[in-house]
mmCIF file of C-alpha atoms in Angstrom:
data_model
loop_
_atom_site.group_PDB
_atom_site.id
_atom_site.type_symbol
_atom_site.label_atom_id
_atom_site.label_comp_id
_atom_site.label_asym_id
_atom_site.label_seq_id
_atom_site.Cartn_x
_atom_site.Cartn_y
_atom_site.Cartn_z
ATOM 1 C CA UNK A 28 -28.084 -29.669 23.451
ATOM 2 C CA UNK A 29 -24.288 -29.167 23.180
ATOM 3 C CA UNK A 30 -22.065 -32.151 24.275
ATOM 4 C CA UNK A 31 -18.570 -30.853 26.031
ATOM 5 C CA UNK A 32 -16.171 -33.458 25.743
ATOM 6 C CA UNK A 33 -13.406 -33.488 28.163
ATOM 7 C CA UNK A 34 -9.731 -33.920 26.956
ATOM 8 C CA UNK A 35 -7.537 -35.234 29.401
ATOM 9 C CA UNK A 36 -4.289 -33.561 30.313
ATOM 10 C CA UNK A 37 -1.468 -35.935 29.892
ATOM 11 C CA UNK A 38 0.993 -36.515 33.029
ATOM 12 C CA UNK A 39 4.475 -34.835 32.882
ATOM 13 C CA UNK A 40 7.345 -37.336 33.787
ATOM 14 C CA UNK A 41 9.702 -36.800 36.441
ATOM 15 C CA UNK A 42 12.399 -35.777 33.971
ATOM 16 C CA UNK A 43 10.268 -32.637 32.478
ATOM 17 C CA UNK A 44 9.232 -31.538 35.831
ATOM 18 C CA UNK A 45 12.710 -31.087 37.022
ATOM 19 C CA UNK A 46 14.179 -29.764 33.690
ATOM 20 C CA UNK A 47 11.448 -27.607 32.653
ATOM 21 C CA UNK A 48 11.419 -29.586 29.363
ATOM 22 C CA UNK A 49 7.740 -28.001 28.614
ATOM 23 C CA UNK A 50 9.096 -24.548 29.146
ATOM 24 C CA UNK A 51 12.104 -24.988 26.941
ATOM 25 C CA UNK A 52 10.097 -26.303 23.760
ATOM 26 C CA UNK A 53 7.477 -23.343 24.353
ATOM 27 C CA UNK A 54 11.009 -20.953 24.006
ATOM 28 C CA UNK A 55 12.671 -22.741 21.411
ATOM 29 C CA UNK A 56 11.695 -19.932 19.085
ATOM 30 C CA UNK A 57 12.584 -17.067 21.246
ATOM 31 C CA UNK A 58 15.989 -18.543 22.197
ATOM 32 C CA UNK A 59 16.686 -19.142 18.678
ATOM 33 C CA UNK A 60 16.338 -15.086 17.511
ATOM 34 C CA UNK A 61 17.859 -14.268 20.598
ATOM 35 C CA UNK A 62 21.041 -14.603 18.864
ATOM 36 C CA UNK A 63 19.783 -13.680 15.433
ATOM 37 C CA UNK A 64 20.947 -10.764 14.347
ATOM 38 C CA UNK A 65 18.596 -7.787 14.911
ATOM 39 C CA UNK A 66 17.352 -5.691 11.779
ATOM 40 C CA UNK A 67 17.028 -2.236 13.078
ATOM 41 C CA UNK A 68 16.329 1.321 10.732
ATOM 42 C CA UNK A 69 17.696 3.902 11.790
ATOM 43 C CA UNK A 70 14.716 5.664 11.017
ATOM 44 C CA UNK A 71 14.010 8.760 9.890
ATOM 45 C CA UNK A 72 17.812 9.039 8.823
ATOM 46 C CA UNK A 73 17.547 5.890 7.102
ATOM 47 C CA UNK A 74 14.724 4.228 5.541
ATOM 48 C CA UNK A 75 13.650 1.145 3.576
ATOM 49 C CA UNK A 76 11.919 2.045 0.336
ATOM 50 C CA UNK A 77 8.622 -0.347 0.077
ATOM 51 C CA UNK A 78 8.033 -2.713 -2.573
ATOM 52 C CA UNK A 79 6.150 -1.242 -6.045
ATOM 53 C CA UNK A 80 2.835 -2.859 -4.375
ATOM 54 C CA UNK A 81 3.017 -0.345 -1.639
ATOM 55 C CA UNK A 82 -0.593 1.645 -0.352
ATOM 56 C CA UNK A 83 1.148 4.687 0.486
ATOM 57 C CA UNK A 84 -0.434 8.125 -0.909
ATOM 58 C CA UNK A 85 -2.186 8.008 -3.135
ATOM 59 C CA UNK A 86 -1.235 10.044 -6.710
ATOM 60 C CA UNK A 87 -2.744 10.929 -10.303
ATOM 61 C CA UNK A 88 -0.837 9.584 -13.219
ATOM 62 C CA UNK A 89 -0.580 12.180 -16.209
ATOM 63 C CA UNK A 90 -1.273 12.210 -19.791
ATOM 64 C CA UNK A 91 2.522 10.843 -21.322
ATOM 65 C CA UNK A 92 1.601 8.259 -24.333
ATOM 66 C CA UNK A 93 2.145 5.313 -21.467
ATOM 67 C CA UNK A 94 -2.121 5.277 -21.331
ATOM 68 C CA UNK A 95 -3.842 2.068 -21.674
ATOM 69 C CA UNK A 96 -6.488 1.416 -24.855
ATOM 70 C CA UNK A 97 -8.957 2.414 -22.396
ATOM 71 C CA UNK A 98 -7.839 5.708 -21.997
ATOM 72 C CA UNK A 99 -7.857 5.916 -25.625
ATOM 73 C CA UNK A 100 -11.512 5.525 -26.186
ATOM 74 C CA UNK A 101 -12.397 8.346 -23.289
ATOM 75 C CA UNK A 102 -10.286 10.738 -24.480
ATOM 76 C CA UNK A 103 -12.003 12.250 -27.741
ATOM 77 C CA UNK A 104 -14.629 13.114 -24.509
ATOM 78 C CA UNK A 105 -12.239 14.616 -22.680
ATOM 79 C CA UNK A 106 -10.371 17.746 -22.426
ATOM 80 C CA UNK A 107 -7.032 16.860 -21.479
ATOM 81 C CA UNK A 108 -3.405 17.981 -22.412
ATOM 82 C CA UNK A 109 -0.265 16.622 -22.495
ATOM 83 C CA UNK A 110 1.171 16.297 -18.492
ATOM 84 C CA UNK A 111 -2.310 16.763 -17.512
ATOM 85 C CA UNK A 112 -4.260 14.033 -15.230
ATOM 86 C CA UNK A 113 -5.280 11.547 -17.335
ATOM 87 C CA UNK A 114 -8.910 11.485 -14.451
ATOM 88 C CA UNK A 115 -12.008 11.194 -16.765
ATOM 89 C CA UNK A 116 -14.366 12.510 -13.764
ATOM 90 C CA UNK A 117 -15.869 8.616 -14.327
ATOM 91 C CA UNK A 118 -16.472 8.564 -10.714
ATOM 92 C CA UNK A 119 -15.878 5.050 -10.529
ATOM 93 C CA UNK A 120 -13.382 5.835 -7.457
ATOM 94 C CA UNK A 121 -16.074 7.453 -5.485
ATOM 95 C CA UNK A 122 -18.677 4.460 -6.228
ATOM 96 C CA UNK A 123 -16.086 1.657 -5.166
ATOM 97 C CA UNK A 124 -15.176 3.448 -1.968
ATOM 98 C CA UNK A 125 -16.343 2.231 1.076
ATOM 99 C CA UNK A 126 -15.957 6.622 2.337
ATOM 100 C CA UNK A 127 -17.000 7.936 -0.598
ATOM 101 C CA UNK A 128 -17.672 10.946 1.255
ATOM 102 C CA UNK A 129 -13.696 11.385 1.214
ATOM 103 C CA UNK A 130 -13.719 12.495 -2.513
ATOM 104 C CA UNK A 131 -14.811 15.864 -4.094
ATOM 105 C CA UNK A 132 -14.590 15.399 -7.844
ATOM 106 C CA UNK A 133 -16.191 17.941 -10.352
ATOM 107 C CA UNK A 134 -16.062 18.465 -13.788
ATOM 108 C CA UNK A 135 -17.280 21.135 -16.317
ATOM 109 C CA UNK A 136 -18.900 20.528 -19.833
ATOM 110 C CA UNK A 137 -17.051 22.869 -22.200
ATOM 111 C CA UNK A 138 -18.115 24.870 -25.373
ATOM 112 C CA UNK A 139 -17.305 21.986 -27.663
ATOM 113 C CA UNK A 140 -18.855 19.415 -25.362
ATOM 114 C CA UNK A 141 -15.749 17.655 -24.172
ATOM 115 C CA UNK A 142 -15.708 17.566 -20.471
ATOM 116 C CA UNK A 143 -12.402 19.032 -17.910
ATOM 117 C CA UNK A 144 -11.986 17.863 -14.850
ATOM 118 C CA UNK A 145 -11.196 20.775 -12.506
ATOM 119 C CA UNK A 146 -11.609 19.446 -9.041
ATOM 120 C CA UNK A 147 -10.260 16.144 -7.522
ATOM 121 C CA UNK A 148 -9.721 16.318 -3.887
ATOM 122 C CA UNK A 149 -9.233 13.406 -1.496
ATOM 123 C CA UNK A 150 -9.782 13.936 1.897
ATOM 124 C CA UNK A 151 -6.555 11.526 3.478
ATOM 125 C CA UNK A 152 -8.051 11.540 7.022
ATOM 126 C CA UNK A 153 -11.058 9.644 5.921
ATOM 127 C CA UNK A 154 -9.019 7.170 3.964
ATOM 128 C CA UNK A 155 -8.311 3.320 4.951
ATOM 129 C CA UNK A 156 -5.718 2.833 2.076
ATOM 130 C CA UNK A 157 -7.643 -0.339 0.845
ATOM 131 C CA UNK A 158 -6.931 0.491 -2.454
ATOM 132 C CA UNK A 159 -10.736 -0.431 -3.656
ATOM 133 C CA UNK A 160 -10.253 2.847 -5.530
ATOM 134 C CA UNK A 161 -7.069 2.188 -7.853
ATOM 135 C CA UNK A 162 -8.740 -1.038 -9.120
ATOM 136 C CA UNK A 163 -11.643 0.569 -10.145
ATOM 137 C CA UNK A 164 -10.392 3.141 -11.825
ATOM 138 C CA UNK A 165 -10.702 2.650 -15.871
ATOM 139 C CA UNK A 166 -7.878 4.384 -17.323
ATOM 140 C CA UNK A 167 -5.162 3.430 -14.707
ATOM 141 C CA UNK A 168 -4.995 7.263 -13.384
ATOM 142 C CA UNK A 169 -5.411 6.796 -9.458
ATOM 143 C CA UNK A 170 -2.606 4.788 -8.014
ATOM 144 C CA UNK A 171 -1.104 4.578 -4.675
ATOM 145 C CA UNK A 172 2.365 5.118 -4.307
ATOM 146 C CA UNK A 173 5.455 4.340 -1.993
ATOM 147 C CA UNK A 174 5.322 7.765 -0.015
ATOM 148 C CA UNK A 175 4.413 6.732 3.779
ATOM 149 C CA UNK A 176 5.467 9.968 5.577
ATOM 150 C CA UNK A 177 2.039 12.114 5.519
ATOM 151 C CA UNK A 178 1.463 13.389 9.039
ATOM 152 C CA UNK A 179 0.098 17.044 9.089
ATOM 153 C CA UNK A 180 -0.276 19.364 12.424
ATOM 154 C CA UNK A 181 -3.517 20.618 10.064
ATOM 155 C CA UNK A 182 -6.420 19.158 8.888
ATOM 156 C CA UNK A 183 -6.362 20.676 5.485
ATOM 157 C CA UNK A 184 -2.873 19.255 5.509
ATOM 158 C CA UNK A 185 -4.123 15.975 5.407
ATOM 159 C CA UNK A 186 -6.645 16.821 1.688
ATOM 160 C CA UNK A 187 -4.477 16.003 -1.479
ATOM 161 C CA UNK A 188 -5.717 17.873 -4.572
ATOM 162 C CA UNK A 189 -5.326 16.959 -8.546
ATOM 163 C CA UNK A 190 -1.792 19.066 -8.514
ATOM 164 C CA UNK A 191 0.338 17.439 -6.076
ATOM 165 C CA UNK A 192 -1.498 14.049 -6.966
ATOM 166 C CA UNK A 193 -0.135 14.462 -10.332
ATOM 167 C CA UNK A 194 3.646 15.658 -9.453
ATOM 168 C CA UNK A 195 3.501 13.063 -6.804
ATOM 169 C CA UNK A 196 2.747 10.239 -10.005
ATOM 170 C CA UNK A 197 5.116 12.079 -12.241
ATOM 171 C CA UNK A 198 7.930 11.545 -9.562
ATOM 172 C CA UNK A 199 6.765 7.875 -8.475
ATOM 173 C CA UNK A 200 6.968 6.403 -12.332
ATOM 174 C CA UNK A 201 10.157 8.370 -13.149
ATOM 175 C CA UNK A 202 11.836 6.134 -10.327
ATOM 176 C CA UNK A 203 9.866 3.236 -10.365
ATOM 177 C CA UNK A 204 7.367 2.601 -14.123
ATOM 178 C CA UNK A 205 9.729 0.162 -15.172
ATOM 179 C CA UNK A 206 10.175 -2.114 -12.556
ATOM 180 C CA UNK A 207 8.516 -5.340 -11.976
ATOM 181 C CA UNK A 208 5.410 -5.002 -10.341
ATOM 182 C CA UNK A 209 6.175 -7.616 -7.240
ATOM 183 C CA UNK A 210 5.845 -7.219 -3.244
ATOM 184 C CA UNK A 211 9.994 -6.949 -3.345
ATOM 185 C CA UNK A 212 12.148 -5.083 -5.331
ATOM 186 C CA UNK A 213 14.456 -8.386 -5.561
ATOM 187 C CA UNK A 214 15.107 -11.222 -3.432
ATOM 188 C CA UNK A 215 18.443 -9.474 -1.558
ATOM 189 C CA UNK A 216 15.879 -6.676 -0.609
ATOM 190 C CA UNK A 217 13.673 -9.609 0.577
ATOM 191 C CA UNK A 218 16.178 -11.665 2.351
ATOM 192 C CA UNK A 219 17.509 -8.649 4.387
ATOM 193 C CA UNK A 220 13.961 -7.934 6.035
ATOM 194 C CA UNK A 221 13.139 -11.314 6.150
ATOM 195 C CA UNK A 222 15.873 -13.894 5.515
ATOM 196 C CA UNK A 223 15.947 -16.819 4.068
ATOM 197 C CA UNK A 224 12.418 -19.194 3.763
ATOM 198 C CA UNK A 225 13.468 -22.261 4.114
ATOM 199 C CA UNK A 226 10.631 -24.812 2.593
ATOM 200 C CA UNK A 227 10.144 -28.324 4.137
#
């Protein structure tokens, strides 16, 4: 049996019903950004570059001598060049996806029994940018970057292939490998979105 207990509502005095004292404490927040500046982007002429942390598109880092000791181990299986995509067709993307449907990977064995990978497409429409797919990937290869601006008038527009995945990394760590890897850039960039936090 479920007990409802009744709360009751206390009396407002004379002085709040002519003053609408209730109604000025429910706006106190409202009133006060008012007259706050506004922070307004002039968007698509100007725009805010997202922190490092960012789930834009997602891109294939490359085979430069930045590859973690994991890569290292894999690579005497793989077949895989200098600038290449450092993707060892692991599949571990595809597994930790909740679409997994959204990736075609292949890859071929080879004569010497090392294996290529010659097909990595990602099928963007079908994506939810969680990111499940970055974290589980072994060798650091899949990451998602800060590009936002991927609306296509096609369907096939909207499936990213090894290629551009790998330019798209290439660019993405020229302008951004060696900064810290935090939600803001620094705390201006922070402050100017958001302002000052001010702890109690």
């Amino acid at each position: 049996m479920v007990k409802v207990k009744y709360v009751d509502r206390p009396e407002l005095t004379n002085k709040e019903r002519v003053f609408f004292l209730d109604f000025i404490k429910g706006m106190k927040i409202t009133i006060k950004n008012f007259f706050r500046k506004t922070i307004t982007t002039y968007y698509p002429f100007e725009k805010i570059t997202p922190p490092k942390r960012f789930r834009g598109t997602h891109a294939h880092r490359v085979k430069n001598g930045k590859e973690p000791p994991s890569f290292k181990v894999l690579e005497k299986f793989m077949n895989i060049k200098e600038g290449e995509s450092r993707c060892v067709a692991c599949y571990m993307c595809q597994q930790a996806c909740p679409v997994p449907e959204l990736f075609k990977i292949e890859a071929v064995q080879q004569l010497d029994g090392r294996k290529k990978v010659v097909r990595f497409d990602m099928n963007l429409l079908n994506c939810m940018y969680c990111g499940l797919c970055t974290e589980a990937c072994p060798v650091d290869c899949l990451i998602m970057t800060d590009i936002y601006e991927t609306a296509s008038y096609h369907r096939a527009g909207c499936v990213t292939h090894i290629d551009d995945m790998s330019k798209r990394a290439i660019d993405f760590d020229n302008r951004r490998y060696d900064e810290p890897d935090r939600i803001w850039i620094d705390d201006k960039e922070r402050s100017k979105l958001w302002g000052q936090i001010k702890w109690s």
